[in-house]
PDB file of C-alpha atoms in Angstrom:
ATOM      1  CA  MET C   1     109.452  49.086 129.501  1.00  0.00           C
ATOM      2  CA  SER C   2     107.818  49.097 132.935  1.00  0.00           C
ATOM      3  CA  SER C   3     107.967  52.131 135.188  1.00  0.00           C
ATOM      4  CA  GLY C   4     110.067  50.221 137.749  1.00  0.00           C
ATOM      5  CA  PRO C   5     113.303  49.962 135.725  1.00  0.00           C
ATOM      6  CA  ARG C   6     112.796  53.495 134.401  1.00  0.00           C
ATOM      7  CA  SER C   7     112.385  54.828 137.924  1.00  0.00           C
ATOM      8  CA  LEU C   8     115.429  52.897 139.121  1.00  0.00           C
ATOM      9  CA  ARG C   9     117.544  54.199 136.249  1.00  0.00           C
ATOM     10  CA  GLY C  10     116.393  57.747 136.947  1.00  0.00           C
ATOM     11  CA  GLY C  11     117.236  57.370 140.633  1.00  0.00           C
ATOM     12  CA  VAL C  12     120.709  56.084 139.787  1.00  0.00           C
ATOM     13  CA  ARG C  13     121.268  59.048 137.456  1.00  0.00           C
ATOM     14  CA  VAL C  14     120.277  61.514 140.169  1.00  0.00           C
ATOM     15  CA  ALA C  15     122.482  59.761 142.754  1.00  0.00           C
ATOM     16  CA  VAL C  16     125.507  59.730 140.429  1.00  0.00           C
ATOM     17  CA  LEU C  17     124.946  63.368 139.489  1.00  0.00           C
ATOM     18  CA  ALA C  18     124.654  64.388 143.149  1.00  0.00           C
ATOM     19  CA  LEU C  19     127.882  62.568 144.034  1.00  0.00           C
ATOM     20  CA  LEU C  20     129.835  64.030 141.112  1.00  0.00           C
ATOM     21  CA  TRP C  21     128.422  67.542 141.359  1.00  0.00           C
ATOM     22  CA  GLY C  22     128.663  67.597 145.156  1.00  0.00           C
ATOM     23  CA  SER C  23     132.319  66.565 145.009  1.00  0.00           C
ATOM     24  CA  THR C  24     133.143  69.420 142.611  1.00  0.00           C
ATOM     25  CA  PHE C  25     134.018  71.758 145.464  1.00  0.00           C
ATOM     26  CA  LEU C  26     136.395  69.224 147.002  1.00  0.00           C
ATOM     27  CA  TRP C  27     138.338  68.886 143.741  1.00  0.00           C
ATOM     28  CA  ILE C  28     138.408  72.664 143.254  1.00  0.00           C
ATOM     29  CA  GLU C  29     139.872  73.009 146.730  1.00  0.00           C
ATOM     30  CA  LEU C  30     142.625  70.515 145.895  1.00  0.00           C
ATOM     31  CA  ALA C  31     143.331  71.957 142.422  1.00  0.00           C
ATOM     32  CA  LEU C  32     143.742  75.455 143.889  1.00  0.00           C
ATOM     33  CA  ARG C  33     146.790  74.215 145.799  1.00  0.00           C
ATOM     34  CA  GLY C  34     148.803  74.353 142.578  1.00  0.00           C
ATOM     35  CA  LEU C  35     146.750  76.423 140.118  1.00  0.00           C
ATOM     36  CA  SER C  36     145.242  79.894 140.101  1.00  0.00           C
ATOM     37  CA  PRO C  37     141.430  80.235 140.011  1.00  0.00           C
ATOM     38  CA  LEU C  38     141.442  81.170 136.318  1.00  0.00           C
ATOM     39  CA  GLN C  39     143.782  78.296 135.488  1.00  0.00           C
ATOM     40  CA  VAL C  40     141.420  75.865 137.234  1.00  0.00           C
ATOM     41  CA  THR C  41     138.518  77.287 135.222  1.00  0.00           C
ATOM     42  CA  PHE C  42     140.374  77.051 131.915  1.00  0.00           C
ATOM     43  CA  VAL C  43     141.571  73.472 132.515  1.00  0.00           C
ATOM     44  CA  ARG C  44     138.122  72.155 133.463  1.00  0.00           C
ATOM     45  CA  CYS C  45     136.467  73.884 130.481  1.00  0.00           C
ATOM     46  CA  LEU C  46     139.123  72.792 127.975  1.00  0.00           C
ATOM     47  CA  LEU C  47     139.407  69.149 129.057  1.00  0.00           C
ATOM     48  CA  GLY C  48     135.639  68.914 129.555  1.00  0.00           C
ATOM     49  CA  ALA C  49     135.080  70.255 126.045  1.00  0.00           C
ATOM     50  CA  LEU C  50     137.582  67.754 124.635  1.00  0.00           C
ATOM     51  CA  VAL C  51     135.852  64.797 126.333  1.00  0.00           C
ATOM     52  CA  LEU C  52     132.371  65.820 125.214  1.00  0.00           C
ATOM     53  CA  THR C  53     133.441  66.691 121.661  1.00  0.00           C
ATOM     54  CA  VAL C  54     135.031  63.256 121.227  1.00  0.00           C
ATOM     55  CA  ALA C  55     131.901  61.645 122.686  1.00  0.00           C
ATOM     56  CA  CYS C  56     129.728  63.749 120.382  1.00  0.00           C
ATOM     57  CA  TYR C  57     131.447  62.626 117.163  1.00  0.00           C
ATOM     58  CA  ALA C  58     131.882  59.053 118.433  1.00  0.00           C
ATOM     59  CA  SER C  59     128.098  58.844 118.810  1.00  0.00           C
ATOM     60  CA  GLY C  60     127.566  59.972 115.211  1.00  0.00           C
ATOM     61  CA  ARG C  61     126.537  63.522 116.165  1.00  0.00           C
ATOM     62  CA  ARG C  62     128.195  66.801 115.309  1.00  0.00           C
ATOM     63  CA  LEU C  63     128.460  70.227 116.862  1.00  0.00           C
ATOM     64  CA  PRO C  64     125.595  72.622 116.081  1.00  0.00           C
ATOM     65  CA  ARG C  65     125.772  74.864 113.033  1.00  0.00           C
ATOM     66  CA  GLY C  66     124.386  78.307 112.366  1.00  0.00           C
ATOM     67  CA  ARG C  67     125.208  81.743 113.748  1.00  0.00           C
ATOM     68  CA  THR C  68     121.991  82.092 115.710  1.00  0.00           C
ATOM     69  CA  VAL C  69     122.379  78.907 117.736  1.00  0.00           C
ATOM     70  CA  TRP C  70     126.067  79.646 118.381  1.00  0.00           C
ATOM     71  CA  ARG C  71     125.219  83.138 119.633  1.00  0.00           C
ATOM     72  CA  HIS C  72     122.868  81.543 122.158  1.00  0.00           C
ATOM     73  CA  ILE C  73     125.497  78.942 123.057  1.00  0.00           C
ATOM     74  CA  VAL C  74     128.139  81.627 123.720  1.00  0.00           C
ATOM     75  CA  VAL C  75     125.790  83.555 126.026  1.00  0.00           C
ATOM     76  CA  ALA C  76     124.837  80.331 127.841  1.00  0.00           C
ATOM     77  CA  ALA C  77     128.517  79.337 128.122  1.00  0.00           C
ATOM     78  CA  LEU C  78     129.340  82.666 129.742  1.00  0.00           C
ATOM     79  CA  PHE C  79     126.654  82.470 132.427  1.00  0.00           C
ATOM     80  CA  CYS C  80     126.539  78.683 132.915  1.00  0.00           C
ATOM     81  CA  ASN C  81     130.222  77.759 132.651  1.00  0.00           C
ATOM     82  CA  ALA C  82     132.971  80.376 132.299  1.00  0.00           C
ATOM     83  CA  LEU C  83     131.684  82.949 134.800  1.00  0.00           C
ATOM     84  CA  PRO C  84     130.371  80.658 137.597  1.00  0.00           C
ATOM     85  CA  PHE C  85     133.365  78.305 137.316  1.00  0.00           C
ATOM     86  CA  ALA C  86     135.709  81.262 137.794  1.00  0.00           C
ATOM     87  CA  LEU C  87     133.648  82.699 140.657  1.00  0.00           C
ATOM     88  CA  PHE C  88     133.578  79.353 142.484  1.00  0.00           C
ATOM     89  CA  SER C  89     137.346  78.998 142.165  1.00  0.00           C
ATOM     90  CA  LEU C  90     137.880  82.580 143.343  1.00  0.00           C
ATOM     91  CA  GLY C  91     135.474  82.139 146.243  1.00  0.00           C
ATOM     92  CA  GLN C  92     137.027  78.912 147.465  1.00  0.00           C
ATOM     93  CA  GLN C  93     140.256  80.703 148.193  1.00  0.00           C
ATOM     94  CA  THR C  94     138.566  81.804 151.444  1.00  0.00           C
ATOM     95  CA  VAL C  95     135.485  79.545 151.689  1.00  0.00           C
ATOM     96  CA  ASP C  96     135.534  75.856 152.631  1.00  0.00           C
ATOM     97  CA  SER C  97     134.283  73.329 150.074  1.00  0.00           C
ATOM     98  CA  GLY C  98     131.284  72.253 152.177  1.00  0.00           C
ATOM     99  CA  LEU C  99     129.989  75.784 152.606  1.00  0.00           C
ATOM    100  CA  ALA C 100     130.568  76.446 148.899  1.00  0.00           C
ATOM    101  CA  GLY C 101     128.222  73.562 148.062  1.00  0.00           C
ATOM    102  CA  VAL C 102     125.506  74.985 150.316  1.00  0.00           C
ATOM    103  CA  LEU C 103     125.824  78.481 148.845  1.00  0.00           C
ATOM    104  CA  ASN C 104     125.581  76.958 145.366  1.00  0.00           C
ATOM    105  CA  ALA C 105     122.236  75.434 146.410  1.00  0.00           C
ATOM    106  CA  THR C 106     120.741  78.960 146.483  1.00  0.00           C
ATOM    107  CA  THR C 107     120.376  78.826 142.682  1.00  0.00           C
ATOM    108  CA  PRO C 108     116.592  78.108 142.879  1.00  0.00           C
ATOM    109  CA  LEU C 109     116.189  81.196 145.087  1.00  0.00           C
ATOM    110  CA  TRP C 110     117.931  83.362 142.506  1.00  0.00           C
ATOM    111  CA  SER C 111     115.760  81.773 139.798  1.00  0.00           C
ATOM    112  CA  ILE C 112     112.604  82.893 141.582  1.00  0.00           C
ATOM    113  CA  ALA C 113     114.016  86.372 142.183  1.00  0.00           C
ATOM    114  CA  LEU C 114     114.923  86.602 138.497  1.00  0.00           C
ATOM    115  CA  GLY C 115     111.454  85.420 137.506  1.00  0.00           C
ATOM    116  CA  LEU C 116     109.891  88.128 139.681  1.00  0.00           C
ATOM    117  CA  ALA C 117     112.118  90.759 138.092  1.00  0.00           C
ATOM    118  CA  LEU C 118     111.283  89.601 134.551  1.00  0.00           C
ATOM    119  CA  GLY C 119     107.581  89.162 135.263  1.00  0.00           C
ATOM    120  CA  SER C 120     107.592  85.438 134.455  1.00  0.00           C
ATOM    121  CA  GLU C 121     107.022  84.512 138.111  1.00  0.00           C
ATOM    122  CA  ARG C 122     103.482  85.605 138.879  1.00  0.00           C
ATOM    123  CA  GLY C 123     101.115  84.772 141.682  1.00  0.00           C
ATOM    124  CA  LEU C 124     103.887  83.799 144.109  1.00  0.00           C
ATOM    125  CA  ARG C 125     102.371  81.313 146.553  1.00  0.00           C
ATOM    126  CA  PRO C 126     102.822  81.956 150.314  1.00  0.00           C
ATOM    127  CA  ALA C 127     104.995  78.842 150.710  1.00  0.00           C
ATOM    128  CA  ARG C 128     107.343  79.914 147.920  1.00  0.00           C
ATOM    129  CA  LEU C 129     107.514  83.472 149.253  1.00  0.00           C
ATOM    130  CA  ALA C 130     108.351  82.120 152.711  1.00  0.00           C
ATOM    131  CA  GLY C 131     110.992  79.880 151.151  1.00  0.00           C
ATOM    132  CA  LEU C 132     112.510  82.806 149.278  1.00  0.00           C
ATOM    133  CA  LEU C 133     112.709  84.938 152.426  1.00  0.00           C
ATOM    134  CA  LEU C 134     114.036  82.033 154.512  1.00  0.00           C
ATOM    135  CA  GLY C 135     116.680  81.228 151.925  1.00  0.00           C
ATOM    136  CA  PHE C 136     118.044  84.731 151.846  1.00  0.00           C
ATOM    137  CA  ALA C 137     117.826  84.986 155.649  1.00  0.00           C
ATOM    138  CA  GLY C 138     119.949  81.847 155.895  1.00  0.00           C
ATOM    139  CA  THR C 139     122.421  83.325 153.436  1.00  0.00           C
ATOM    140  CA  VAL C 140     122.717  86.487 155.548  1.00  0.00           C
ATOM    141  CA  LEU C 141     123.257  84.320 158.632  1.00  0.00           C
ATOM    142  CA  ILE C 142     126.107  82.526 156.873  1.00  0.00           C
ATOM    143  CA  LEU C 143     127.698  85.746 155.623  1.00  0.00           C
ATOM    144  CA  ALA C 144     127.301  87.467 159.031  1.00  0.00           C
ATOM    145  CA  PRO C 145     127.828  91.033 157.751  1.00  0.00           C
ATOM    146  CA  TRP C 146     127.714  92.289 161.354  1.00  0.00           C
ATOM    147  CA  ARG C 147     131.019  90.527 162.069  1.00  0.00           C
ATOM    148  CA  SER C 148     134.180  92.514 161.454  1.00  0.00           C
ATOM    149  CA  ALA C 149     136.020  89.421 160.191  1.00  0.00           C
ATOM    150  CA  GLY C 150     135.128  85.919 159.199  1.00  0.00           C
ATOM    151  CA  ALA C 151     136.022  82.956 157.051  1.00  0.00           C
ATOM    152  CA  THR C 152     133.502  83.879 154.363  1.00  0.00           C
ATOM    153  CA  GLY C 153     133.645  87.530 153.338  1.00  0.00           C
ATOM    154  CA  TRP C 154     134.110  88.301 149.661  1.00  0.00           C
ATOM    155  CA  GLY C 155     134.647  84.613 148.842  1.00  0.00           C
ATOM    156  CA  ALA C 156     131.058  83.779 149.833  1.00  0.00           C
ATOM    157  CA  LEU C 157     129.816  86.715 147.775  1.00  0.00           C
ATOM    158  CA  ALA C 158     131.717  85.349 144.757  1.00  0.00           C
ATOM    159  CA  ILE C 159     130.104  81.925 145.171  1.00  0.00           C
ATOM    160  CA  LEU C 160     126.671  83.510 145.547  1.00  0.00           C
ATOM    161  CA  GLY C 161     127.403  85.377 142.325  1.00  0.00           C
ATOM    162  CA  GLY C 162     128.156  82.030 140.667  1.00  0.00           C
ATOM    163  CA  ALA C 163     124.853  80.601 141.902  1.00  0.00           C
ATOM    164  CA  ALA C 164     123.001  83.660 140.572  1.00  0.00           C
ATOM    165  CA  SER C 165     124.825  83.254 137.253  1.00  0.00           C
ATOM    166  CA  TYR C 166     123.494  79.695 137.030  1.00  0.00           C
ATOM    167  CA  ALA C 167     119.965  81.035 137.511  1.00  0.00           C
ATOM    168  CA  VAL C 168     120.430  83.487 134.637  1.00  0.00           C
ATOM    169  CA  ALA C 169     121.881  80.718 132.464  1.00  0.00           C
ATOM    170  CA  PHE C 170     119.093  78.211 133.135  1.00  0.00           C
ATOM    171  CA  THR C 171     116.444  80.798 132.297  1.00  0.00           C
ATOM    172  CA  TYR C 172     118.247  81.745 129.088  1.00  0.00           C
ATOM    173  CA  MET C 173     118.913  78.141 128.047  1.00  0.00           C
ATOM    174  CA  GLY C 174     115.286  77.222 128.645  1.00  0.00           C
ATOM    175  CA  ARG C 175     114.158  79.977 126.315  1.00  0.00           C
ATOM    176  CA  THR C 176     116.721  79.585 123.522  1.00  0.00           C
ATOM    177  CA  LEU C 177     118.397  76.151 123.482  1.00  0.00           C
ATOM    178  CA  VAL C 178     116.562  73.350 125.297  1.00  0.00           C
ATOM    179  CA  ARG C 179     114.285  71.013 123.302  1.00  0.00           C
ATOM    180  CA  ARG C 180     114.763  72.706 119.959  1.00  0.00           C
ATOM    181  CA  GLY C 181     115.913  69.673 118.021  1.00  0.00           C
ATOM    182  CA  THR C 182     119.631  69.775 118.870  1.00  0.00           C
ATOM    183  CA  PRO C 183     120.929  66.611 120.609  1.00  0.00           C
ATOM    184  CA  THR C 184     121.961  67.139 124.237  1.00  0.00           C
ATOM    185  CA  ILE C 185     125.479  65.809 123.609  1.00  0.00           C
ATOM    186  CA  SER C 186     125.938  68.399 120.857  1.00  0.00           C
ATOM    187  CA  LEU C 187     124.689  71.235 123.056  1.00  0.00           C
ATOM    188  CA  SER C 188     126.803  70.302 126.070  1.00  0.00           C
ATOM    189  CA  ALA C 189     129.956  69.839 123.957  1.00  0.00           C
ATOM    190  CA  ALA C 190     129.475  73.112 122.075  1.00  0.00           C
ATOM    191  CA  GLN C 191     128.798  75.010 125.281  1.00  0.00           C
ATOM    192  CA  LEU C 192     132.051  73.858 126.878  1.00  0.00           C
ATOM    193  CA  VAL C 193     133.939  74.650 123.655  1.00  0.00           C
ATOM    194  CA  ALA C 194     132.567  78.198 123.812  1.00  0.00           C
ATOM    195  CA  ALA C 195     133.381  78.428 127.538  1.00  0.00           C
ATOM    196  CA  SER C 196     136.980  77.381 126.784  1.00  0.00           C
ATOM    197  CA  GLY C 197     137.295  80.192 124.265  1.00  0.00           C
ATOM    198  CA  LEU C 198     135.843  82.751 126.674  1.00  0.00           C
ATOM    199  CA  THR C 199     138.196  81.655 129.452  1.00  0.00           C
ATOM    200  CA  ALA C 200     141.208  81.669 127.121  1.00  0.00           C
ATOM    201  CA  VAL C 201     140.519  85.327 126.298  1.00  0.00           C
ATOM    202  CA  ALA C 202     140.645  86.144 130.030  1.00  0.00           C
ATOM    203  CA  MET C 203     143.828  84.176 130.741  1.00  0.00           C
ATOM    204  CA  PRO C 204     146.196  87.199 130.446  1.00  0.00           C
ATOM    205  CA  ILE C 205     144.312  88.833 133.345  1.00  0.00           C
ATOM    206  CA  GLY C 206     145.159  86.221 135.979  1.00  0.00           C
ATOM    207  CA  GLY C 207     145.919  82.913 134.321  1.00  0.00           C
ATOM    208  CA  LEU C 208     149.595  83.275 133.456  1.00  0.00           C
ATOM    209  CA  GLU C 209     150.921  82.763 136.988  1.00  0.00           C
ATOM    210  CA  SER C 210     153.431  80.010 137.724  1.00  0.00           C
ATOM    211  CA  ILE C 211     151.901  76.635 138.565  1.00  0.00           C
ATOM    212  CA  ASP C 212     152.814  73.830 140.970  1.00  0.00           C
ATOM    213  CA  PRO C 213     151.615  70.664 139.193  1.00  0.00           C
ATOM    214  CA  GLY C 214     152.047  68.135 141.989  1.00  0.00           C
ATOM    215  CA  PRO C 215     150.386  64.690 141.712  1.00  0.00           C
ATOM    216  CA  ALA C 216     147.411  65.682 143.880  1.00  0.00           C
ATOM    217  CA  VAL C 217     146.843  68.837 141.815  1.00  0.00           C
ATOM    218  CA  VAL C 218     146.996  66.930 138.512  1.00  0.00           C
ATOM    219  CA  VAL C 219     144.591  64.239 139.730  1.00  0.00           C
ATOM    220  CA  ALA C 220     142.191  66.869 141.111  1.00  0.00           C
ATOM    221  CA  ALA C 221     142.262  68.806 137.825  1.00  0.00           C
ATOM    222  CA  LEU C 222     141.598  65.650 135.782  1.00  0.00           C
ATOM    223  CA  VAL C 223     138.727  64.443 137.987  1.00  0.00           C
ATOM    224  CA  LEU C 224     137.248  67.949 138.076  1.00  0.00           C
ATOM    225  CA  SER C 225     137.425  68.259 134.279  1.00  0.00           C
ATOM    226  CA  VAL C 226     136.318  64.790 133.176  1.00  0.00           C
ATOM    227  CA  PHE C 227     133.853  63.713 135.846  1.00  0.00           C
ATOM    228  CA  CYS C 228     132.649  66.897 137.544  1.00  0.00           C
ATOM    229  CA  THR C 229     132.456  69.021 134.400  1.00  0.00           C
ATOM    230  CA  ALA C 230     132.052  66.931 131.229  1.00  0.00           C
ATOM    231  CA  ILE C 231     130.014  64.002 132.579  1.00  0.00           C
ATOM    232  CA  THR C 232     128.076  66.076 135.112  1.00  0.00           C
ATOM    233  CA  PHE C 233     127.188  68.788 132.604  1.00  0.00           C
ATOM    234  CA  HIS C 234     125.957  66.312 130.008  1.00  0.00           C
ATOM    235  CA  LEU C 235     124.133  64.194 132.609  1.00  0.00           C
ATOM    236  CA  THR C 236     122.248  67.281 133.765  1.00  0.00           C
ATOM    237  CA  TYR C 237     121.110  67.941 130.190  1.00  0.00           C
ATOM    238  CA  ARG C 238     119.986  64.307 129.866  1.00  0.00           C
ATOM    239  CA  ILE C 239     117.951  64.292 133.070  1.00  0.00           C
ATOM    240  CA  ILE C 240     116.187  67.539 132.149  1.00  0.00           C
ATOM    241  CA  ASN C 241     115.479  66.271 128.630  1.00  0.00           C
ATOM    242  CA  ASP C 242     114.353  62.748 129.610  1.00  0.00           C
ATOM    243  CA  GLU C 243     112.682  63.239 132.981  1.00  0.00           C
ATOM    244  CA  GLY C 244     112.005  66.945 133.359  1.00  0.00           C
ATOM    245  CA  ALA C 245     113.498  69.754 135.392  1.00  0.00           C
ATOM    246  CA  THR C 246     111.712  68.668 138.591  1.00  0.00           C
ATOM    247  CA  ASN C 247     113.635  65.391 138.804  1.00  0.00           C
ATOM    248  CA  ALA C 248     116.885  67.167 137.993  1.00  0.00           C
ATOM    249  CA  ALA C 249     116.191  69.670 140.773  1.00  0.00           C
ATOM    250  CA  VAL C 250     116.312  66.846 143.351  1.00  0.00           C
ATOM    251  CA  VAL C 251     120.099  67.072 143.025  1.00  0.00           C
ATOM    252  CA  GLY C 252     119.931  70.499 144.644  1.00  0.00           C
ATOM    253  CA  TYR C 253     118.875  68.880 147.921  1.00  0.00           C
ATOM    254  CA  LEU C 254     121.592  66.210 147.853  1.00  0.00           C
ATOM    255  CA  LEU C 255     124.486  68.351 146.622  1.00  0.00           C
ATOM    256  CA  PRO C 256     125.096  70.305 149.874  1.00  0.00           C
ATOM    257  CA  VAL C 257     125.017  67.091 151.923  1.00  0.00           C
ATOM    258  CA  VAL C 258     127.680  65.539 149.683  1.00  0.00           C
ATOM    259  CA  SER C 259     129.876  68.642 149.681  1.00  0.00           C
ATOM    260  CA  VAL C 260     129.700  69.088 153.465  1.00  0.00           C
ATOM    261  CA  LEU C 261     130.419  65.414 154.201  1.00  0.00           C
ATOM    262  CA  LEU C 262     133.356  65.254 151.785  1.00  0.00           C
ATOM    263  CA  GLY C 263     134.778  68.521 153.106  1.00  0.00           C
ATOM    264  CA  ALA C 264     134.589  67.304 156.696  1.00  0.00           C
ATOM    265  CA  VAL C 265     135.865  63.758 156.048  1.00  0.00           C
ATOM    266  CA  VAL C 266     138.548  64.389 153.401  1.00  0.00           C
ATOM    267  CA  LEU C 267     139.720  67.918 154.208  1.00  0.00           C
ATOM    268  CA  GLY C 268     138.890  68.049 157.916  1.00  0.00           C
ATOM    269  CA  GLU C 269     136.831  71.225 157.514  1.00  0.00           C
ATOM    270  CA  ALA C 270     135.184  72.527 160.672  1.00  0.00           C
ATOM    271  CA  LEU C 271     131.833  74.322 160.716  1.00  0.00           C
ATOM    272  CA  SER C 272     130.612  76.779 163.330  1.00  0.00           C
ATOM    273  CA  VAL C 273     127.143  76.534 164.859  1.00  0.00           C
ATOM    274  CA  ARG C 274     126.140  79.766 163.109  1.00  0.00           C
ATOM    275  CA  VAL C 275     127.148  78.466 159.681  1.00  0.00           C
ATOM    276  CA  VAL C 276     125.453  75.093 160.242  1.00  0.00           C
ATOM    277  CA  LEU C 277     122.250  76.867 161.307  1.00  0.00           C
ATOM    278  CA  GLY C 278     122.447  79.129 158.264  1.00  0.00           C
ATOM    279  CA  MET C 279     122.933  76.102 156.008  1.00  0.00           C
ATOM    280  CA  ALA C 280     119.840  74.435 157.490  1.00  0.00           C
ATOM    281  CA  VAL C 281     117.747  77.592 156.973  1.00  0.00           C
ATOM    282  CA  VAL C 282     118.918  77.857 153.347  1.00  0.00           C
ATOM    283  CA  LEU C 283     117.983  74.242 152.607  1.00  0.00           C
ATOM    284  CA  VAL C 284     114.545  74.608 154.230  1.00  0.00           C
ATOM    285  CA  GLY C 285     113.975  77.743 152.162  1.00  0.00           C
ATOM    286  CA  VAL C 286     115.005  75.989 148.945  1.00  0.00           C
ATOM    287  CA  GLY C 287     112.691  73.086 149.814  1.00  0.00           C
ATOM    288  CA  LEU C 288     109.726  75.431 150.285  1.00  0.00           C
ATOM    289  CA  THR C 289     110.346  77.091 146.925  1.00  0.00           C
ATOM    290  CA  ARG C 290     110.036  73.683 145.226  1.00  0.00           C
ATOM    291  CA  ARG C 291     106.520  73.025 146.593  1.00  0.00           C
ATOM    292  CA  LYS C 292     104.958  74.669 143.561  1.00  0.00           C
ATOM    293  CA  ASP C 293     106.597  72.118 141.278  1.00  0.00           C
ATOM    294  CA  ALA C 294     105.208  69.216 143.303  1.00  0.00           C
ATOM    295  CA  ALA C 295     101.713  70.700 143.265  1.00  0.00           C
ATOM    296  CA  ALA C 296     101.974  71.405 139.545  1.00  0.00           C
ATOM    297  CA  SER C 297     103.080  67.838 138.856  1.00  0.00           C
ATOM    298  CA  ALA C 298     100.157  66.462 140.845  1.00  0.00           C
ATOM    299  CA  ALA C 299      97.754  68.757 139.032  1.00  0.00           C
ATOM    300  CA  ALA C 300      99.222  67.711 135.704  1.00  0.00           C
ATOM    301  CA  ARG C 301      98.798  64.038 136.583  1.00  0.00           C
ATOM    302  CA  THR C 302      95.210  64.709 137.655  1.00  0.00           C
ATOM    303  CA  GLY C 303      94.568  66.562 134.409  1.00  0.00           C
ATOM    304  CA  GLU C 304      96.065  63.745 132.357  1.00  0.00           C
ATOM    305  CA  LYS C 305      93.852  61.226 134.170  1.00  0.00           C
ATOM    306  CA  THR C 306      90.786  63.370 133.547  1.00  0.00           C
ATOM    307  CA  VAL C 307      91.620  63.637 129.841  1.00  0.00           C
ATOM    308  CA  GLU C 308      92.206  59.875 129.621  1.00  0.00           C
ATOM    309  CA  ASP C 309      88.878  59.148 131.307  1.00  0.00           C
ATOM    310  CA  ALA C 310      87.094  61.603 129.038  1.00  0.00           C
ATOM    311  CA  SER C 311      88.749  60.091 125.953  1.00  0.00           C
ATOM    312  CA  ALA C 312      87.815  56.582 127.039  1.00  0.00           C
ATOM    313  CA  SER C 313      84.261  57.667 127.684  1.00  0.00           C
ATOM    314  CA  ALA C 314      84.009  59.336 124.284  1.00  0.00           C
ATOM    315  CA  SER C 315      85.522  56.399 122.397  1.00  0.00           C
ATOM    316  CA  SER C 316      83.493  53.642 124.077  1.00  0.00           C
ATOM    317  CA  PRO C 317      80.266  52.691 122.290  1.00  0.00           C
ATOM    318  CA  ALA C 318      77.080  53.891 123.802  1.00  0.00           C
ATOM    319  CA  PRO C 319      75.013  51.144 125.430  1.00  0.00           C
ATOM    320  CA  ALA C 320      72.353  49.770 123.176  1.00  0.00           C
ATOM    321  CA  ARG C 321      68.865  50.881 123.987  1.00  0.00           C
ATOM    322  CA  THR C 322      66.027  48.437 124.186  1.00  0.00           C
ATOM    323  CA  PRO C 323      63.487  49.638 121.660  1.00  0.00           C
ATOM    324  CA  THR C 324      60.255  50.767 123.187  1.00  0.00           C
ATOM    325  CA  PRO C 325      57.364  48.818 121.748  1.00  0.00           C
ATOM    326  CA  THR C 326      55.123  50.955 119.586  1.00  0.00           C
ATOM    327  CA  ARG C 327      51.556  50.980 120.741  1.00  0.00           C
ATOM    328  CA  THR C 328      49.137  50.692 117.864  1.00  0.00           C
ATOM    329  CA  SER C 329      45.674  52.060 118.039  1.00  0.00           C
ATOM    330  CA  ALA C 330      42.806  49.607 118.290  1.00  0.00           C
TER     331      ALA C 330
END
């Protein structure tokens, strides 16, 4: 297959993922009008797990087996699903959906900070360091700790905690689960099954409140669970597996744009100049942190070309030499 159709298909995947993932915060906002934060988390995990489990067995796959892999899945489910889902729902009680999407885009910044703490991020380039500092400066500008009151407060801190939890999860998943022979549909289904169990255990804490299941709440919960959790989660796995983490990371740039536009158009959310400026600084910082990946990809392509040229040179026959006539003595 030519690179054109492959590239087009990859672009469509990224666009669909950005639209679904970016709209997550809109649907959370609507679902919270009739459900508690923990109830929203439990519903999206449970229904998402059901959809992916059915898809898993319908495709001829099965859920993973073995205690070791399930231990890794439970840890990943905690940091990638149960905990961040709950923190986003808690945070959006005081934070608008558009701003929540921007704060979620700080995940790459937390990934770098985690890498520095663990020693896996070495030789931090000036551009990435500047991006890291800019990103956190933009976050401080959004939070505005010098203000006595604001629309963000603890809710923004909860969403930042969710973004940091994603960073922990991605690092852990990359080391223990990804590309180890288990199909992506099996991994994504099992992870949401584990997240459902973890959330169910926490339900007595704040999930037994009365609910108001109006039509808008039911629709929001269904869309959030099926499209923004099950399909989005599996699609992310597929993009990373098929096209690499760099292509999947493109979604991070598009997600805040989608969340802000939907929040403004659908919910009529207003943004102050300070928050808009902080959002722009965060996105510039995230963009700078990704420069290493672009340089690494270019270097890898250059290396591959060099290897190909060397292989071609080694495999091609050497040009025939014209024998030098032997001079005989008189």
